[in-house]
Coordinates of C-alpha atoms in Angstrom, one line a residue:
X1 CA 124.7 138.7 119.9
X2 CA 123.0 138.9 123.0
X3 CA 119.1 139.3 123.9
X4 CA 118.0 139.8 127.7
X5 CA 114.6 141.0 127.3
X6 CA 112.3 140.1 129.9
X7 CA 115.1 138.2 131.9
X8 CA 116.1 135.8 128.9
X9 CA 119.6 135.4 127.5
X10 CA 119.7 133.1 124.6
X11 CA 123.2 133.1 124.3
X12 CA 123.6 131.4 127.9
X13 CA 123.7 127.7 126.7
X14 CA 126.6 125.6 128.2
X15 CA 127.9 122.7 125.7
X16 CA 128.7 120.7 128.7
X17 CA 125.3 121.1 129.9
X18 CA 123.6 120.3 126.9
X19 CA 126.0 117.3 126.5
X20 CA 124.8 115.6 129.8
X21 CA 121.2 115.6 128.2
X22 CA 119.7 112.0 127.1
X23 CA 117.7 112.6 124.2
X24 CA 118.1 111.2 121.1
X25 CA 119.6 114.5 120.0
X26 CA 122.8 114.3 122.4
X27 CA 123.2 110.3 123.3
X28 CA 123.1 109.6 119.0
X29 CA 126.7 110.4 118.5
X30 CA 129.9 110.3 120.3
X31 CA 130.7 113.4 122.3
X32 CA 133.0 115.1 119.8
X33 CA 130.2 115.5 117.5
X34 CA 127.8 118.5 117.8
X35 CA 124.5 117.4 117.2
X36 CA 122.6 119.8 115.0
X37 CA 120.2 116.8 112.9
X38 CA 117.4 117.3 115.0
X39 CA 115.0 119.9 115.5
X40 CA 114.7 121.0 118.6
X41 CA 116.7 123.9 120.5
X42 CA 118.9 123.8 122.9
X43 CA 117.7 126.8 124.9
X44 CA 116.7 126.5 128.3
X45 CA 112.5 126.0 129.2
X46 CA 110.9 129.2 129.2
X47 CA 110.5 130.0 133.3
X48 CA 106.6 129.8 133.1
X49 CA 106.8 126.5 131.5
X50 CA 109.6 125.3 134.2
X51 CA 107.4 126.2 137.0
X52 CA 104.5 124.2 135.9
X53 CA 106.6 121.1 135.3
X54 CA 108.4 121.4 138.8
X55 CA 105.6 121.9 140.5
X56 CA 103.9 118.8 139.0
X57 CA 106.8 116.4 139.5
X58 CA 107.0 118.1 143.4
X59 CA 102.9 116.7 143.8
X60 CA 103.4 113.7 142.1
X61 CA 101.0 114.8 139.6
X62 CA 102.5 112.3 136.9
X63 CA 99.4 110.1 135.9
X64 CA 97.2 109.8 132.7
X65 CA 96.5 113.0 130.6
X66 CA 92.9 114.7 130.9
X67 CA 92.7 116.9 127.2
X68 CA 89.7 116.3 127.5
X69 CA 87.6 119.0 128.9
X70 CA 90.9 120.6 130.4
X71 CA 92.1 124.1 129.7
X72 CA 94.1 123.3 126.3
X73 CA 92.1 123.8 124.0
X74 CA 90.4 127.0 125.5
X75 CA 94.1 128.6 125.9
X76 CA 95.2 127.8 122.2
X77 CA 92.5 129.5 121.1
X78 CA 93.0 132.3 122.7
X79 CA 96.3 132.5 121.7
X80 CA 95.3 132.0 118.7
X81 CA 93.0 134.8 118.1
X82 CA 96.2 137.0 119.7
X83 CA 98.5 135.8 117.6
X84 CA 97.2 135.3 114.3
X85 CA 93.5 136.8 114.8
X86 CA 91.9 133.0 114.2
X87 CA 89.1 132.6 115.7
X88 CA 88.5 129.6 116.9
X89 CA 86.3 127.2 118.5
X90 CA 87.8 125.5 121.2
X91 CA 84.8 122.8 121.1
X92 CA 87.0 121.7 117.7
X93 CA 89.8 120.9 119.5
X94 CA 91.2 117.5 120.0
X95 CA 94.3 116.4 121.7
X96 CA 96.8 114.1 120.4
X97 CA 100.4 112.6 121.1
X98 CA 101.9 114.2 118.4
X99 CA 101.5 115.9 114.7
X100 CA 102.4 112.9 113.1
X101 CA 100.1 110.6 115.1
X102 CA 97.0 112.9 114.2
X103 CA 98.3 112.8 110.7
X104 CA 98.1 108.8 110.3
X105 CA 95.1 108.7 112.0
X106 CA 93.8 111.3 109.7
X107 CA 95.0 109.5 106.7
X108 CA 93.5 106.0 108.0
X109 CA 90.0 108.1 108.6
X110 CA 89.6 109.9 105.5
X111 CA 91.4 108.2 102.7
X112 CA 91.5 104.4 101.6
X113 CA 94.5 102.4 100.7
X114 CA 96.5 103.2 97.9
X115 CA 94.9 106.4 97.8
X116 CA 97.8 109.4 96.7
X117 CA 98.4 111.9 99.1
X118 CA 100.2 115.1 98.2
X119 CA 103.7 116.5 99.6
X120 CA 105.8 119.7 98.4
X121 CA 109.2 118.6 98.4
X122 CA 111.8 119.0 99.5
X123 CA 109.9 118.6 102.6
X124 CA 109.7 116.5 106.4
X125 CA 111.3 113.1 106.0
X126 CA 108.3 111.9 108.2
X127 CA 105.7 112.8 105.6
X128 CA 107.3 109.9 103.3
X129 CA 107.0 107.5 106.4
X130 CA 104.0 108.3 107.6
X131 CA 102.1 108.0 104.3
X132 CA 103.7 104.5 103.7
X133 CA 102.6 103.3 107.1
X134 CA 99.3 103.7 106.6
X135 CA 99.3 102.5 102.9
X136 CA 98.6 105.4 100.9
X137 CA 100.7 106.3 98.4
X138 CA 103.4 109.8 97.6
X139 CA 102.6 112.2 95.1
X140 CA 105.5 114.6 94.8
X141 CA 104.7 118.0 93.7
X142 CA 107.8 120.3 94.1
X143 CA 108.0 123.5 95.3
X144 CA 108.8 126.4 93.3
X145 CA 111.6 128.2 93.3
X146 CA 112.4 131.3 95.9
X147 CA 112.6 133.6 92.6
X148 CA 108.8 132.8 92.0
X149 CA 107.3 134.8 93.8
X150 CA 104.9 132.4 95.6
X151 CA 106.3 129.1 95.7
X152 CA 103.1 126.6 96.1
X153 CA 102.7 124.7 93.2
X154 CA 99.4 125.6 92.0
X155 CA 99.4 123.6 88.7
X156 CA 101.0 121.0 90.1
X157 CA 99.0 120.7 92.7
X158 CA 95.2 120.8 90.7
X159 CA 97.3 118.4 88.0
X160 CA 97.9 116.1 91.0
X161 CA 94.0 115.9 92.3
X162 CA 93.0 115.9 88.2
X163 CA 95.1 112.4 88.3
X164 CA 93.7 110.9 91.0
X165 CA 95.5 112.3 94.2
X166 CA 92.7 112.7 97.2
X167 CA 94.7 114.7 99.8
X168 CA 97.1 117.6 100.3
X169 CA 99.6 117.5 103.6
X170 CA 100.6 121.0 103.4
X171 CA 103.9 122.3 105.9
X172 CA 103.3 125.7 106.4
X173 CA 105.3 127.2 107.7
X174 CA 107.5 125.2 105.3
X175 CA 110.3 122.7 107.0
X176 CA 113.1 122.3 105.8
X177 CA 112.9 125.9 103.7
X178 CA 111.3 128.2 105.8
X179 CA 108.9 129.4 103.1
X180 CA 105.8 130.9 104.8
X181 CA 102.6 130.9 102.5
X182 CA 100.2 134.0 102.4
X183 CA 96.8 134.4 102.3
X184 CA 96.2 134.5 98.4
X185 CA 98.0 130.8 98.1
X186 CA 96.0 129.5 100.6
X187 CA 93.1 130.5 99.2
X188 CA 94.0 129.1 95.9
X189 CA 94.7 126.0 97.2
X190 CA 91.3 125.9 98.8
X191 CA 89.8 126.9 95.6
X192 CA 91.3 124.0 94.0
X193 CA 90.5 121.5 97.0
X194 CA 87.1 122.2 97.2
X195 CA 86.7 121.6 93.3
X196 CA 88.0 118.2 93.5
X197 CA 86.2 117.1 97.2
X198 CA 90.2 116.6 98.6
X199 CA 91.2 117.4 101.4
X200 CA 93.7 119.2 103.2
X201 CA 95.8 118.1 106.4
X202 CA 98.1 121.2 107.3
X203 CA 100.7 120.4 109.0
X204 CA 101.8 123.9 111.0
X205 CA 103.6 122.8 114.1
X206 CA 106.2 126.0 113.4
X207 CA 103.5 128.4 112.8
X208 CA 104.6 130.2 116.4
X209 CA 107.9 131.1 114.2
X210 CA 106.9 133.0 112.4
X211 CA 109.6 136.0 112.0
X212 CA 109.9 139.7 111.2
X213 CA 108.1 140.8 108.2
X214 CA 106.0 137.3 107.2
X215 CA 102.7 136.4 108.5
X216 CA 100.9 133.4 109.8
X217 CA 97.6 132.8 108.0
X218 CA 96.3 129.2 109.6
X219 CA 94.3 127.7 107.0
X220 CA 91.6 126.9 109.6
X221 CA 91.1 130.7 109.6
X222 CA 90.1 131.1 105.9
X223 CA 86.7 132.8 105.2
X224 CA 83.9 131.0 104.1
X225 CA 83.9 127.5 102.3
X226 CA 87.8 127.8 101.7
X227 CA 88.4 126.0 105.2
X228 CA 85.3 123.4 104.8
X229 CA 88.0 120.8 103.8
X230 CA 90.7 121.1 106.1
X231 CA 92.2 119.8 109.3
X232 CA 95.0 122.0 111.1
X233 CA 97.5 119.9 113.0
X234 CA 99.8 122.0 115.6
X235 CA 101.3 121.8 118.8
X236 CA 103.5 123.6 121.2
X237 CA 106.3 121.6 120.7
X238 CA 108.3 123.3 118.4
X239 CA 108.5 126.8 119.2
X240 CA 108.6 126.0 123.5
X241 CA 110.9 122.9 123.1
X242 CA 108.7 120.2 124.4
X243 CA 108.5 117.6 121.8
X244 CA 109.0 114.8 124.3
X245 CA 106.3 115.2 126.8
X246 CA 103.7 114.4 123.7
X247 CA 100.7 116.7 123.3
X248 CA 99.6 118.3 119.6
X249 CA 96.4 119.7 118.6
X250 CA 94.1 119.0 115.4
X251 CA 91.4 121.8 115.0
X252 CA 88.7 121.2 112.5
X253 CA 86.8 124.3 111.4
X254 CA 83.7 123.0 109.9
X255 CA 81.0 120.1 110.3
X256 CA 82.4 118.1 108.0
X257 CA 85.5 117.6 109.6
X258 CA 84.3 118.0 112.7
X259 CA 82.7 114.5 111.8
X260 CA 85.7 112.9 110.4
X261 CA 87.6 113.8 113.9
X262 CA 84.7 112.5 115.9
X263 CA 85.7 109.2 114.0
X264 CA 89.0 109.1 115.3
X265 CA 90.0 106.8 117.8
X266 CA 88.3 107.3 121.3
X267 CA 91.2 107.4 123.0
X268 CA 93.4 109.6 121.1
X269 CA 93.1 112.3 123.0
X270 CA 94.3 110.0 126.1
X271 CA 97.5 108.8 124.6
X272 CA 98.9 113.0 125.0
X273 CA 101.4 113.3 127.8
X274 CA 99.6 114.3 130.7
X275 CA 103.1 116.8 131.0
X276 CA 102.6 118.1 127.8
X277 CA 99.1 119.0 128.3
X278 CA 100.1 121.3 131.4
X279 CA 103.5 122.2 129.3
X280 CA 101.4 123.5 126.5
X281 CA 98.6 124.8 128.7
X282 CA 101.4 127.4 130.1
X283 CA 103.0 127.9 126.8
X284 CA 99.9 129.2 125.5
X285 CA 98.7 131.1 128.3
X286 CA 102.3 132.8 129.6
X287 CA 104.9 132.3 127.8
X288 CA 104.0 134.4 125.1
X289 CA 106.3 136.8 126.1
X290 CA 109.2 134.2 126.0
X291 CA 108.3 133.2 122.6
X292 CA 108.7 136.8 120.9
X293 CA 112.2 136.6 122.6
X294 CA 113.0 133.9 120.9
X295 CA 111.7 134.9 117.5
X296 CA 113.8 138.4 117.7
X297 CA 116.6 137.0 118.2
X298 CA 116.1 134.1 115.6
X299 CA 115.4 137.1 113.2
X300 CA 119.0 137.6 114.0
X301 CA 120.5 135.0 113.6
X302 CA 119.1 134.2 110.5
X303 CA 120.8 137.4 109.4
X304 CA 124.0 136.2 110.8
X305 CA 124.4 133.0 109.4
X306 CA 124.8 133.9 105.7
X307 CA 127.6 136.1 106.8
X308 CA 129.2 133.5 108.5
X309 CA 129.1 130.9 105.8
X310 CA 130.6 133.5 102.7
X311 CA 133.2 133.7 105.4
X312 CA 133.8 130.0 106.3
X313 CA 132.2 128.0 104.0
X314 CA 132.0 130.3 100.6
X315 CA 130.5 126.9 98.6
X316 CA 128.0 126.9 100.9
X317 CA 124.5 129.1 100.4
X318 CA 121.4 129.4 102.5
X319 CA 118.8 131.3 101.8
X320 CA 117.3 132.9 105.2
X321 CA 113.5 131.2 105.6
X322 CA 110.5 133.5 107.1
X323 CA 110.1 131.3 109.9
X324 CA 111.8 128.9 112.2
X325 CA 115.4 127.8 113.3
X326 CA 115.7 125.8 110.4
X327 CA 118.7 126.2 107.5
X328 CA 118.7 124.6 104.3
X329 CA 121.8 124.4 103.1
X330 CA 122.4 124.2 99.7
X331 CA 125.8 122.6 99.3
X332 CA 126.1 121.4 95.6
X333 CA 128.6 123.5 94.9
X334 CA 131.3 121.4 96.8
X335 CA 130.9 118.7 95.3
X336 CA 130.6 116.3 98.0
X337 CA 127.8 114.2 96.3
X338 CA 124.0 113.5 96.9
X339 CA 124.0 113.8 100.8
X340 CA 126.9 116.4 101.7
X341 CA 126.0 115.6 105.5
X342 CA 128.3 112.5 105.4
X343 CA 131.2 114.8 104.7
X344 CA 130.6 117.2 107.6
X345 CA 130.2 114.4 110.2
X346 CA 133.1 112.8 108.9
X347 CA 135.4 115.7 108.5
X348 CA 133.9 118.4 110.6
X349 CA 132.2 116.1 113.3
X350 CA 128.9 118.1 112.8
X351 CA 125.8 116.3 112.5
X352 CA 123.4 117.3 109.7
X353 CA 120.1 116.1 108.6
X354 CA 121.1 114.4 105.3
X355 CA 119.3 116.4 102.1
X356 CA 117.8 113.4 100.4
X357 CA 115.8 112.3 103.6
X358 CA 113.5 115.4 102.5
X359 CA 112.7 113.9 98.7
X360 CA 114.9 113.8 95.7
X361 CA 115.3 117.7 95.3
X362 CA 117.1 117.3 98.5
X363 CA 120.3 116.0 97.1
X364 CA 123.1 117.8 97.6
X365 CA 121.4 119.8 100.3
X366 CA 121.5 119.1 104.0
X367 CA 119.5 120.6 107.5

């Protein structure tokens, strides 16, 4: 499988090349283990991307980060209105280190402690982490199965507010699955937000993969009072590789959450990587191109990989997601127990992201 357009070959990665890197992904293990538990790619920078960080590091220009007033927000938005017809308004736009930073801070700004905080498992170990940091408190609402059509828990979810719960962290697109929500579960879930005041933090830092046949629908963009009581969190990170130069985005698309971002800490926006604000600025601006690259020939190998496991690995089955690079592998056919990663590491000297880190439904499973 090869894929050239525009000058980029995804298939020229060199293992010794990726094994020199210093990131957590490649100095974790010892060198005869291939590294596959974290995820990032292992592509090289899009060009447009590697200009702008060469020519930084060439000036010197390696100080603080200015989101603030800079061009970020104003490209996002208009790749978001290219890429998924959201309008938005880059005024609502606030910089931040990561995802996960904007969701704690979100969590310690609009909830109180002990208050329960949705998740659809099996879903991003982080999620459990995060939510115990700042003292609130799981609610596990599953998701439903692939042969249900749409798989957000609606019951579950309306049961969960009914009982107490105050906010919804939605991952959409879905990670570890894949699973891609459309526009009529969205807008049921907004339905039953806005009847119980909640909230809804969506977490949608793969929404730029997004593959053949599925579609995006940010939840920011829904019509009306259906996006009154959410926050999107997103960042660049994910679909352009860039998650250690620190820069994600939280876009609030009404007054009232316009407020509860204004209540954030002052100087959230300052504790971005001033790298990953240029990083993203040219990720959004031109390296668009680059990115439908990569998705086309992710669509591919998304079709590959199920071929290759009935012929290697028969016990093994994997459902191709709708976005992302993301497998979940459903291994519980082989027996190796709750977390089926230990087996391949051991035996295969492959590393995994072990099933159960993503909730109980994740036994037997792994990333």
């Amino acid at each position: 499988m090869s894929l050239t357009a525009h000058g980029n070959s995804f298939d020229a990665v060199s293992l010794e090349q990726l094994r020199r890197r210093r990131s957590e992904k490649w100095a974790t293990y010892p060198a005869d283990v291939l590294p596959v538990f974290v995820a990032e790619m292992d592509f090289p920078l899009a060009p447009a991307i590697s200009r702008v960080m060469a020519q930084a590091i060439s000036e010197g220009d390696l100080g603080y980060a200015y989101a603030d007033g800079s061009r970020l927000a104003a490209q996002f938005a208009a790749f978001a209105a290219r890429r998924w017809a959201w309008d938005v308004d880059s005024t609502s736009v606030v910089a931040a280190p990561d995802v996960m930073v904007g969701v704690a801070e979100l969590l310690r700004g609009l909830t109180t402690t002990g208050a329960g905080v949705i998740i659809n498992t099996p879903v991003y170990a982080p999620f459990y982490s995060v939510i115990a940091e700042t003292g609130r408190r799981v609610v596990e609402v599953p998701l439903l199965g692939s042969n249900a059509g749409g798989r957000l828990p609606l019951d579950g979810i309306r049961a969960a507010f009914a009982a107490g719960a105050n906010t919804l962290l939605l991952c959409n697109p879905h990670n570890p699955t894949g699973y891609v929500a459309d526009r009529d579960e969205l807008l049921a879930v907004a339905h039953i937000v806005n009847q119980y005041d909640a909230v809804v933090l969506s977490d949608e830092i793969h929404s730029p993969l997004v593959l053949a046949g599925a579609e995006h629908v940010p939840f920011g963009s829904l019509p009306g009072r259906a996006a009154e009581r959410a926050i999107t969190l997103t960042s660049a990170s994910k679909a352009w590789n860039l998650a250690g130069l620190k820069c994600a985005m939280l876009v609030a698309t009404s007054d009232v959450m316009r407020r509860a971002v204004a209540g954030l800490p002052a100087n959230l926006a300052a504790r971005a990587g001033h790298l990953g604000v240029l990083a993203s600025e040219s990720a959004f601006a031109e390296a668009e191109p680059w990115l439908d690259d990569l998705c086309a020939y992710l669509d591919e190998t998304r079709r590959w990989l199920p071929r290759l496991l009935a012929d290697r690995l028969p016990g093994v089955h994997y459902e191709p997601g709708q976005a992302t690079y993301l497998a979940w592998l459903d291994c519980r056919e082989l027996g190796l127990g709750p977390d089926p990663a230990k087996h391949f590491l051991q035996h295969g000297r492959v590393a995994l992201t072990p099933g159960p880190a993503f909730g109980t439904l994740g036994r037997g499973f792994a990333r």
